[in-house]
Short mmCIF file of C-alpha atoms in Angstrom, two decimals:
data_model
loop_
_atom_site.label_atom_id
_atom_site.label_comp_id
_atom_site.label_asym_id
_atom_site.label_seq_id
_atom_site.Cartn_x
_atom_site.Cartn_y
_atom_site.Cartn_z
CA MET A 1 321.16 73.24 246.28
CA GLU A 2 322.28 76.50 247.80
CA LEU A 3 324.84 74.79 249.31
CA ASN A 4 325.67 72.06 246.09
CA ARG A 5 326.86 75.75 244.22
CA GLN A 6 329.17 77.78 246.96
CA LEU A 7 330.31 74.08 247.63
CA ILE A 8 332.12 73.66 243.90
CA TRP A 9 332.54 77.75 243.75
CA LYS A 10 334.91 77.58 246.25
CA LEU A 11 336.63 74.43 245.22
CA SER A 12 336.76 75.85 242.22
CA VAL A 13 338.52 79.04 243.33
CA ILE A 14 340.91 76.40 245.60
CA GLY A 15 341.63 74.63 242.34
CA LEU A 16 342.14 77.70 240.84
CA ILE A 17 344.83 79.21 243.09
CA LEU A 18 346.20 76.11 243.81
CA LEU A 19 347.49 75.83 240.12
CA VAL A 20 348.54 79.08 240.04
CA LEU A 21 351.28 79.08 243.01
CA TRP A 22 351.89 75.52 241.21
CA LYS A 23 353.28 77.45 237.87
CA VAL A 24 354.34 80.45 239.62
CA ILE A 25 356.87 78.21 241.72
CA SER A 26 357.81 75.37 238.13
CA GLU A 27 358.04 77.76 235.62
CA PRO A 28 358.03 81.45 237.27
CA ASP A 29 359.77 82.75 234.33
CA THR A 30 356.44 82.32 231.93
CA ILE A 31 354.07 83.64 234.77
CA SER A 32 355.87 86.49 234.28
CA ARG A 33 355.95 86.73 230.83
CA VAL A 34 352.14 86.10 230.75
CA THR A 35 351.29 88.88 233.73
CA GLN A 36 353.18 91.11 232.13
CA TYR A 37 351.09 90.36 228.52
CA THR A 38 347.71 90.36 230.09
CA PHE A 39 348.66 93.46 231.28
CA GLN A 40 349.49 94.60 228.26
CA LEU A 41 346.78 93.61 226.75
CA LEU A 42 344.14 94.77 229.35
CA THR A 43 345.81 97.71 229.61
CA PRO A 44 343.26 99.87 227.46
CA ILE A 45 340.74 99.01 229.75
CA ILE A 46 342.27 99.48 232.50
CA MET A 47 342.68 103.20 231.33
CA GLY A 48 338.80 103.00 229.67
CA ILE A 49 337.64 102.32 233.60
CA ALA A 50 339.63 104.54 235.05
CA ILE A 51 338.66 107.01 232.77
CA ALA A 52 334.79 105.84 233.26
CA LEU A 53 334.70 106.42 237.08
CA LEU A 54 336.60 109.95 236.75
CA LEU A 55 334.00 111.51 234.61
CA ASN A 56 331.17 109.96 235.92
CA THR A 57 330.50 111.88 238.74
CA VAL A 58 330.89 115.09 236.12
CA LEU A 59 328.17 113.08 234.24
CA SER A 60 325.75 112.19 236.67
CA TYR A 61 326.02 115.60 238.03
CA ILE A 62 325.30 117.73 235.13
CA GLU A 63 322.31 115.02 234.15
CA GLU A 64 320.39 115.74 237.97
CA GLN A 65 321.09 119.96 237.66
CA PHE A 66 320.62 120.28 234.34
CA HIS A 67 317.62 117.66 233.59
CA LEU A 68 319.58 116.16 230.20
CA LYS A 69 319.29 112.85 229.08
CA ARG A 70 322.07 110.56 228.97
CA TYR A 71 323.79 111.30 225.39
CA GLN A 72 323.88 115.04 225.56
CA GLY A 73 325.48 114.55 228.92
CA LEU A 74 328.25 112.44 227.60
CA LEU A 75 328.91 114.91 224.32
CA ILE A 76 329.46 117.58 226.72
CA VAL A 77 331.59 115.93 229.29
CA TYR A 78 333.89 114.29 226.13
CA ILE A 79 334.05 118.00 224.04
CA VAL A 80 335.53 119.64 226.88
CA PHE A 81 337.64 116.21 227.98
CA ILE A 82 338.59 116.47 225.16
CA GLY A 83 339.46 120.35 224.58
CA ILE A 84 341.58 120.05 227.84
CA LEU A 85 343.31 117.23 225.92
CA VAL A 86 343.68 119.05 222.79
CA ILE A 87 344.54 122.68 224.65
CA SER A 88 347.03 121.34 226.53
CA ALA A 89 348.89 119.17 223.21
CA VAL A 90 348.38 121.83 221.60
CA THR A 91 349.97 124.87 223.73
CA LEU A 92 352.29 123.02 226.91
CA PHE A 93 353.41 119.75 225.53
CA PRO A 94 356.03 121.76 222.22
CA ARG A 95 357.50 123.79 225.07
CA ILE A 96 357.97 121.01 227.15
CA TYR A 97 360.00 119.28 224.86
CA SER A 98 361.74 122.13 223.38
CA SER A 99 362.99 122.39 226.92
CA LEU A 100 363.47 119.05 226.85
CA ALA A 101 365.46 118.71 224.10
CA SER A 102 367.55 121.42 224.90
CA LEU A 103 368.32 120.04 227.99
CA ILE A 104 369.98 116.91 225.96
CA GLU A 105 371.74 118.61 223.94
CA GLU A 106 373.60 120.85 226.56
CA LEU A 107 374.31 117.70 229.00
CA PRO A 108 378.59 117.63 227.04
CA SER A 109 378.93 120.30 228.69
CA TYR A 110 377.73 119.55 231.86
CA ILE A 111 379.25 116.07 232.57
CA ARG A 112 382.61 118.40 231.23
CA GLN A 113 381.57 120.75 234.61
CA ILE A 114 380.98 117.62 236.18
CA ASP A 115 384.25 116.00 235.24
CA GLY A 116 386.08 119.84 236.29
CA PHE A 117 385.16 119.79 239.10
CA LEU A 118 385.61 116.34 240.21
CA SER A 119 389.48 116.56 238.69
CA GLN A 120 389.92 119.74 241.27
CA LEU A 121 388.53 117.31 243.53
CA ASN A 122 390.82 115.14 242.81
CA THR A 123 393.64 117.22 243.14
CA TYR A 124 392.77 118.73 246.82
CA LEU A 125 392.24 114.67 248.05
CA LYS A 126 396.59 113.73 246.67
CA GLU A 127 397.78 116.27 248.18
CA TYR A 128 395.98 115.70 250.87
CA ASN A 129 396.08 112.11 251.49
CA ALA A 130 397.00 109.66 248.15
CA THR A 131 395.85 106.72 249.42
CA ILE A 132 392.13 108.10 249.53
CA ALA A 133 392.69 109.61 245.83
CA GLN A 134 394.15 105.96 244.73
CA ALA A 135 390.78 104.01 245.78
CA ILE A 136 388.48 107.11 244.89
CA ASP A 137 389.47 108.43 242.03
CA PHE A 138 388.02 110.71 240.14
CA SER A 139 389.62 111.95 237.57
CA ARG A 140 388.89 110.83 233.52
CA PHE A 141 385.27 110.88 234.67
CA GLU A 142 384.51 111.58 231.48
CA GLU A 143 385.95 109.60 229.53
CA ARG A 144 383.88 106.92 231.94
CA TYR A 145 380.68 108.38 231.60
CA SER A 146 380.55 110.35 228.12
CA GLY A 147 378.94 107.67 226.38
CA TRP A 148 375.72 108.01 228.97
CA VAL A 149 374.81 110.53 226.65
CA GLU A 150 374.42 108.37 223.70
CA THR A 151 372.38 105.91 226.05
CA ALA A 152 370.37 108.82 227.01
CA VAL A 153 369.90 109.08 223.49
CA LEU A 154 368.93 105.86 222.45
CA SER A 155 366.65 105.63 225.67
CA SER A 156 364.59 108.63 224.57
CA VAL A 157 363.55 106.23 221.37
CA SER A 158 362.22 103.85 222.72
CA TYR A 159 360.48 106.14 226.14
CA VAL A 160 358.83 107.64 222.11
CA SER A 161 358.15 104.30 220.45
CA SER A 162 356.57 103.28 224.94
CA PHE A 163 354.31 106.43 224.49
CA THR A 164 353.02 106.79 221.39
CA MET A 165 352.16 102.60 222.22
CA THR A 166 350.33 104.60 225.66
CA LEU A 167 349.10 107.22 223.33
CA ILE A 168 347.02 104.54 221.42
CA ASN A 169 346.17 102.58 223.99
CA PHE A 170 345.00 105.94 225.72
CA LEU A 171 342.22 106.25 223.02
CA ILE A 172 340.85 103.24 222.53
CA GLY A 173 340.45 104.02 226.44
CA ILE A 174 338.18 106.57 226.17
CA VAL A 175 336.57 104.76 223.35
CA ILE A 176 336.03 102.50 225.63
CA SER A 177 335.05 104.76 228.23
CA ILE A 178 331.78 106.12 226.16
CA TYR A 179 330.40 103.10 226.20
CA LEU A 180 330.86 102.22 229.11
CA LEU A 181 328.92 105.09 230.63
CA LYS A 182 326.47 105.41 228.24
CA ASP A 183 325.31 102.10 229.48
CA LYS A 184 326.91 102.12 232.63
CA GLU A 185 323.72 100.94 234.56
CA VAL A 186 322.95 97.90 232.76
CA PHE A 187 326.76 96.81 233.80
CA ALA A 188 325.76 97.53 237.13
CA ARG A 189 322.80 95.42 236.90
CA MET A 190 324.80 92.92 235.27
CA PHE A 191 327.62 92.81 238.10
CA LYS A 192 325.14 92.46 240.74
CA ARG A 193 323.70 89.77 239.02
CA LEU A 194 326.67 87.76 238.27
CA LEU A 195 327.69 88.45 242.55
CA TYR A 196 323.97 87.49 243.35
CA ALA A 197 324.97 83.75 241.66
CA MET A 198 327.83 83.57 242.75
CA PHE A 199 327.49 84.79 246.83
CA PRO A 200 324.99 84.54 248.76
CA VAL A 201 322.86 87.52 248.97
CA ALA A 202 324.68 88.78 252.50
CA SER A 203 327.85 88.21 251.25
CA ALA A 204 327.26 89.92 247.50
CA LYS A 205 325.25 92.79 249.24
CA THR A 206 328.83 93.45 251.42
CA THR A 207 330.60 92.82 247.86
CA ILE A 208 328.29 95.54 246.55
CA ASP A 209 328.57 97.84 249.25
CA ILE A 210 333.09 97.20 248.88
CA PHE A 211 333.12 98.39 245.83
CA GLN A 212 330.76 101.80 246.17
CA GLU A 213 333.22 102.76 248.90
CA MET A 214 336.07 102.06 247.34
CA ASP A 215 335.07 103.67 244.31
CA TYR A 216 333.95 106.16 246.63
CA ILE A 217 337.92 106.63 247.83
CA PHE A 218 338.98 105.95 244.04
CA LYS A 219 337.30 109.16 242.57
CA ARG A 220 337.59 111.12 245.84
CA TYR A 221 341.36 110.60 245.69
CA ILE A 222 342.47 110.63 241.91
CA ILE A 223 340.33 114.20 241.58
CA GLY A 224 341.31 115.26 245.09
CA LYS A 225 344.56 114.82 244.70
CA SER A 226 344.76 116.07 240.73
CA LEU A 227 343.77 119.04 241.29
CA ASP A 228 346.69 119.75 244.50
CA CYS A 229 348.88 118.45 241.59
CA LEU A 230 347.57 120.82 239.20
CA ILE A 231 348.13 123.64 241.72
CA ILE A 232 351.07 123.17 243.12
CA GLY A 233 352.83 122.88 239.50
CA VAL A 234 351.39 126.55 237.81
CA LEU A 235 352.77 127.60 241.41
CA ALA A 236 355.85 126.24 240.63
CA VAL A 237 355.93 127.09 236.86
CA ALA A 238 355.44 131.19 238.35
CA GLY A 239 358.04 130.88 241.14
CA LEU A 240 361.17 128.89 238.99
CA LEU A 241 360.31 131.91 236.51
CA ILE A 242 359.97 134.98 238.74
CA ILE A 243 363.25 133.57 240.58
CA GLY A 244 364.24 132.61 236.55
CA ALA A 245 365.77 129.25 236.72
CA PRO A 246 365.76 127.67 233.22
CA TYR A 247 363.80 125.13 232.29
CA ALA A 248 361.05 126.94 234.62
CA LEU A 249 357.89 125.53 232.98
CA LEU A 250 359.20 121.37 232.59
CA LEU A 251 360.92 121.74 236.01
CA GLY A 252 357.31 122.82 237.05
CA VAL A 253 355.52 120.31 235.55
CA ILE A 254 358.56 117.96 236.84
CA VAL A 255 357.37 118.62 240.39
CA GLY A 256 353.68 118.80 239.83
CA VAL A 257 353.62 115.27 238.67
CA LEU A 258 356.33 113.99 240.89
CA ASN A 259 354.38 115.84 243.85
CA PHE A 260 351.34 112.74 242.78
CA ILE A 261 353.65 110.18 244.40
CA PRO A 262 352.69 111.24 248.76
CA TYR A 263 356.53 111.79 251.05
CA VAL A 264 359.00 110.63 248.40
CA GLY A 265 357.47 112.76 244.99
CA PRO A 266 358.40 115.69 246.33
CA LEU A 267 361.50 115.05 247.30
CA LEU A 268 361.92 113.68 243.19
CA GLY A 269 361.37 116.63 242.43
CA MET A 270 362.95 118.95 244.17
CA ILE A 271 366.90 117.18 242.99
CA PRO A 272 366.53 117.31 239.39
CA ALA A 273 365.14 120.75 240.01
CA PHE A 274 368.92 121.80 241.92
CA ILE A 275 370.77 119.85 239.56
CA ILE A 276 369.73 121.34 236.27
CA THR A 277 370.19 124.72 238.03
CA TYR A 278 373.76 124.79 240.15
CA PHE A 279 375.10 124.39 236.04
CA TYR A 280 373.01 127.00 235.25
CA ASP A 281 374.10 129.51 239.17
CA PRO A 282 374.98 127.81 242.40
CA PHE A 283 372.84 130.60 243.93
CA THR A 284 369.96 130.05 242.23
CA ALA A 285 369.74 126.90 243.02
CA LEU A 286 369.84 127.62 246.40
CA ILE A 287 366.86 129.61 246.21
CA VAL A 288 364.60 127.20 243.89
CA LEU A 289 365.54 124.16 246.71
CA LEU A 290 364.04 126.55 249.25
CA PHE A 291 361.57 127.49 247.01
CA ILE A 292 360.40 124.27 246.25
CA PHE A 293 360.87 123.52 250.22
CA LEU A 294 358.55 126.32 250.82
CA LEU A 295 355.66 125.59 248.09
CA GLN A 296 355.65 121.63 249.60
CA GLN A 297 355.58 122.29 253.16
CA PHE A 298 352.49 125.17 251.74
CA ASP A 299 351.11 121.74 250.06
CA GLY A 300 351.56 118.85 253.19
CA LEU A 301 350.46 121.75 256.43
CA TRP A 302 347.68 123.52 253.86
CA LEU A 303 346.61 123.13 250.61
CA GLY A 304 346.79 118.76 250.85
CA PRO A 305 344.50 118.94 254.21
CA LYS A 306 342.20 121.25 252.80
CA ILE A 307 341.38 119.96 249.34
CA LEU A 308 342.00 116.48 250.05
CA GLY A 309 341.46 116.28 254.11
CA ASP A 310 341.78 112.37 255.02
CA SER A 311 340.86 110.69 252.01
CA VAL A 312 342.48 107.44 252.27
CA GLY A 313 342.19 106.69 255.71
CA ILE A 314 345.91 104.85 255.87
CA THR A 315 348.63 105.96 257.93
CA PRO A 316 352.17 106.88 256.49
CA PHE A 317 354.02 104.25 257.22
CA TRP A 318 351.68 102.18 254.75
CA VAL A 319 351.96 104.95 252.46
CA ILE A 320 355.59 104.64 252.13
CA THR A 321 355.33 100.89 251.90
CA SER A 322 352.83 100.79 249.40
CA ILE A 323 355.16 103.30 246.96
CA ILE A 324 357.70 100.81 247.49
CA ILE A 325 356.04 97.93 246.50
CA GLY A 326 354.29 99.69 244.14
CA GLY A 327 357.50 101.17 242.70
CA SER A 328 359.77 97.78 242.90
CA LEU A 329 357.03 96.22 240.85
CA PHE A 330 355.04 98.43 238.01
CA GLY A 331 358.40 101.05 238.69
CA LEU A 332 356.76 105.16 238.32
CA VAL A 333 353.11 104.06 237.40
CA GLY A 334 352.58 101.89 240.14
CA MET A 335 354.88 104.70 242.62
CA PHE A 336 351.07 106.62 241.32
CA ILE A 337 348.54 104.08 241.88
CA SER A 338 349.31 102.59 245.10
CA VAL A 339 348.05 104.69 247.43
CA PRO A 340 344.71 103.96 246.20
CA VAL A 341 345.26 101.00 245.61
CA THR A 342 346.06 100.09 248.55
CA ALA A 343 343.36 102.29 250.72
CA MET A 344 341.08 99.72 249.37
CA ILE A 345 342.53 96.89 250.02
CA GLN A 346 342.24 98.53 253.16
CA VAL A 347 338.64 98.90 252.82
CA VAL A 348 338.11 95.32 252.17
CA PHE A 349 340.09 94.12 254.74
CA SER A 350 337.94 96.40 257.21
CA ARG A 351 334.73 95.42 255.61
CA LEU A 352 334.98 92.23 256.30
CA ASN A 353 336.49 92.61 259.64
CA ARG A 354 332.85 94.48 260.12
CA LEU A 355 330.62 91.29 259.04
CA PRO A 356 327.66 90.12 260.98
CA ALA A 357 328.74 87.15 263.35
CA ARG A 358 327.38 83.57 261.52
CA PRO A 359 323.89 82.27 263.26
CA GLN A 360 324.78 79.85 265.40
CA GLU A 361 327.33 82.93 267.29
CA SER A 362 324.30 84.99 266.78
CA LYS A 363 321.35 83.29 268.66
CA ARG A 364 324.05 82.36 271.24
CA ILE A 365 324.16 86.48 271.82
CA ILE A 366 320.57 86.97 272.13
CA MET A 367 320.25 84.10 274.09
CA THR A 368 322.41 85.06 276.89
CA HIS A 369 321.02 88.52 277.01
CA SER A 370 317.67 87.29 277.08
CA ARG A 371 318.91 85.19 280.07
CA PHE A 372 320.37 89.07 281.87
CA VAL A 373 317.07 90.38 281.09
CA LEU A 374 314.83 87.68 282.57
CA THR A 375 317.40 87.94 286.10
CA HIS A 376 316.52 91.28 286.52
CA PHE A 377 312.92 91.65 285.50
CA THR A 378 312.98 88.35 288.38
CA GLU A 379 315.44 90.66 290.66
CA LEU A 380 313.02 93.62 290.68
CA SER A 381 309.32 92.12 290.73
#
């Protein structure tokens, strides 16, 4: 009975994989649309699971330390969590929006400055080498790229609608996370029963261990990296205010958020801060560039290792590769989640490599060891 159930399960999985591969090869556009629609449909559920995983550690801690009932712990955790979100929305977001609106208004002025600089460069190249000047042709930069401002404004409208949808999904995710945490033991038992019904006992236990390890890595990385980015963001805002850089709050938030992306994020945060400050004052821009570089070195050499340690256990090569793949598939969100997802995949493969030997192999090893012990015992006697 056990063998038939496993055989049916394996054949079903193989059939599903073959069906998906056939659909991908025959109708790639349809699969892409279905995948995108499915991801959009599951977005609030995914957000709810992520919020529940993050808050579960805090909930378990206060329940154990203060001997609270479940509803009491949930009430405290979500009051604090929603309170932090509301305070941030009331105090921080309006200032960021004001800085961003002011920056968009000044974009035409920045474009005119670039046009003047490139016109001077084009005049110099004509005097030096007319062929090079004609090939590059920096002239009329403003005419070519003045429409970019209109495109940026129109794109901002779509970003606002996208942000609204993301906010709605996030609110739904909060509600889902409350129900997940309220009955987390029930869901855990259901999941274990499902695994034991689908797989043999040993495989089910291994799968449960893998999920527990993945949960530990995910929470440790997300919480540690969030704390690291918060500290770097606060230091960046404070430093930029002291330096006198324009849009210090906006640029500091950009530096802190993009710092979540290993290796690539610090560079992405440094570029806009330097470019925007350069239009304000070139010398200040150099100071900003040096400050953010030193801040990132402080984070990479001391703060990050202190907070995170070796939380994911993957090499820099796989970190960069996962960021590239995640960014190409899912954009900025893919770059944010690529590292913990890669770490979870590594956990799966490492645990599969540590699976015990098959019964026949184990029997052969035991017989060989027994013969070795009996031979040496005979020689000694």
